[in-house]
Coordinates of C-alpha atoms in Angstrom, one line a residue:
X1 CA 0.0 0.0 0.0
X2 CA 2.7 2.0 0.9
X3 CA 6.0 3.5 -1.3
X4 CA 8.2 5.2 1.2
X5 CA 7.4 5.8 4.6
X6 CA 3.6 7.0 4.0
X7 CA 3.1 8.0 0.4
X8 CA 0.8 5.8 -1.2
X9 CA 1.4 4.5 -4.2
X10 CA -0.7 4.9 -7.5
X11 CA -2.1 1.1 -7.2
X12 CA -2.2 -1.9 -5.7
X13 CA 0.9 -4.4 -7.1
X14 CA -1.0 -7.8 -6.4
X15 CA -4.8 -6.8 -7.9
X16 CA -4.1 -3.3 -9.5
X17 CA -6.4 -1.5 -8.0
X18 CA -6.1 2.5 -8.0
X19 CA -5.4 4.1 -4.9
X20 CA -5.2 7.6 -6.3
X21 CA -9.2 7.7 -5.7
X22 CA -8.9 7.5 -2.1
X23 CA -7.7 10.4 -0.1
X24 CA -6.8 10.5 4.1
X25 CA -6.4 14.2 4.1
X26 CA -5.4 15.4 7.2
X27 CA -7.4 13.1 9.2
X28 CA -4.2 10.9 10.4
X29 CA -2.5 13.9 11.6
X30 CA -5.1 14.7 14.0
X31 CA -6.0 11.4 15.1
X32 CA -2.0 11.4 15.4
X33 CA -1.8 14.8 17.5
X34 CA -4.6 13.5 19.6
X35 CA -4.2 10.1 20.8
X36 CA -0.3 10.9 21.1
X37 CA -0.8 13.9 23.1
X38 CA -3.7 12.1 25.1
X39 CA -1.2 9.3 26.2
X40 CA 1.9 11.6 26.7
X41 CA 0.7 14.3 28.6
X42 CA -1.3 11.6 31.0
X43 CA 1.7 10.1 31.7
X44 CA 3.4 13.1 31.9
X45 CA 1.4 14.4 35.0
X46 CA 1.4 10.8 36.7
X47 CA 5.2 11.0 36.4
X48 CA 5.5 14.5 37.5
X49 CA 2.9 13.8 40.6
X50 CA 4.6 10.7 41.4
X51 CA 8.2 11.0 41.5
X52 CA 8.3 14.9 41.3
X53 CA 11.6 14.8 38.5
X54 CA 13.4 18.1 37.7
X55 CA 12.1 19.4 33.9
X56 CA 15.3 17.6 31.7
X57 CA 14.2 14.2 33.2
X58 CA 10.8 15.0 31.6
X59 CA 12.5 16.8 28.3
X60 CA 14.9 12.5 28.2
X61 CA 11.4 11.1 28.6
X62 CA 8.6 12.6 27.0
X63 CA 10.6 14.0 23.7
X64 CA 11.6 10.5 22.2
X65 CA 8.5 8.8 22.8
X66 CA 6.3 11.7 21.6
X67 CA 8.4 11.0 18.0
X68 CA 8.0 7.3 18.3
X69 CA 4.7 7.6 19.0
X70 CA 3.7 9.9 16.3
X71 CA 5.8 7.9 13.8
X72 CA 3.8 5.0 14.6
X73 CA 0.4 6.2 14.2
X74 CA 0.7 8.3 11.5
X75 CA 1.3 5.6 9.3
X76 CA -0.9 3.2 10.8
X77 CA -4.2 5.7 11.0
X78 CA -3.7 6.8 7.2
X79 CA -3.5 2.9 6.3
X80 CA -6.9 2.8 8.4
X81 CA -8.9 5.8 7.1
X82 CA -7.8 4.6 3.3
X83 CA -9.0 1.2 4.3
X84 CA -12.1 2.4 5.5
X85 CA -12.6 4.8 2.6
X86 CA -12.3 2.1 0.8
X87 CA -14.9 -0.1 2.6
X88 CA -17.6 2.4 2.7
X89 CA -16.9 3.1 -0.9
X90 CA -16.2 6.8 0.2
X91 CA -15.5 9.6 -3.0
X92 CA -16.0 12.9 -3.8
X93 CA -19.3 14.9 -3.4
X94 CA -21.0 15.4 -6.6
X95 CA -23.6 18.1 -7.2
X96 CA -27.1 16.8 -8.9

């Protein structure tokens, strides 16, 4: 589905379907921003109200795993909103 780290490429190899019909927009960025910075910042405060660390502890902690994080499910929500768009046969709005 992929060519490159998320680019999508023009079809599929093994059936040859087209995947320039489908489009994820911006919609993986913000399930990205969201769901990373849901799971970061609540373990952020349980770290900081636990164990009280000076701020460069939380800059070692917080910094990689926010890039991890978002590197992971960037790529995995666009795969899922193409998916779905494909599912529910999703495509651009056409006037009458």
């Amino acid at each position: 589905m992929f060519d490159g780290y998320i680019a999508v490429r023009p079809h599929c190899p093994a059936c040859g379907l087209d995947y320039s019909i489908f489009d994820a927009g911006d919609g993986p960025a913000v399930f990205g921003i969201l769901i990373v910075g849901a799971i970061v910042c609540g373990l952020a405060l349980w770290v900081e109200f636990t164990f009280l660390p000076p701020l460069w502890v939380h800059a070692a902690l917080w910094l990689p795993l926010i890039g991890l994080l978002t590197a992971l499910f960037l790529r995995l929500s666009k795969s899922a909103l193409l998916v779905l768009q494909y599912r529910h046969k999703a495509g651009e709005g056409r006037r009458a």
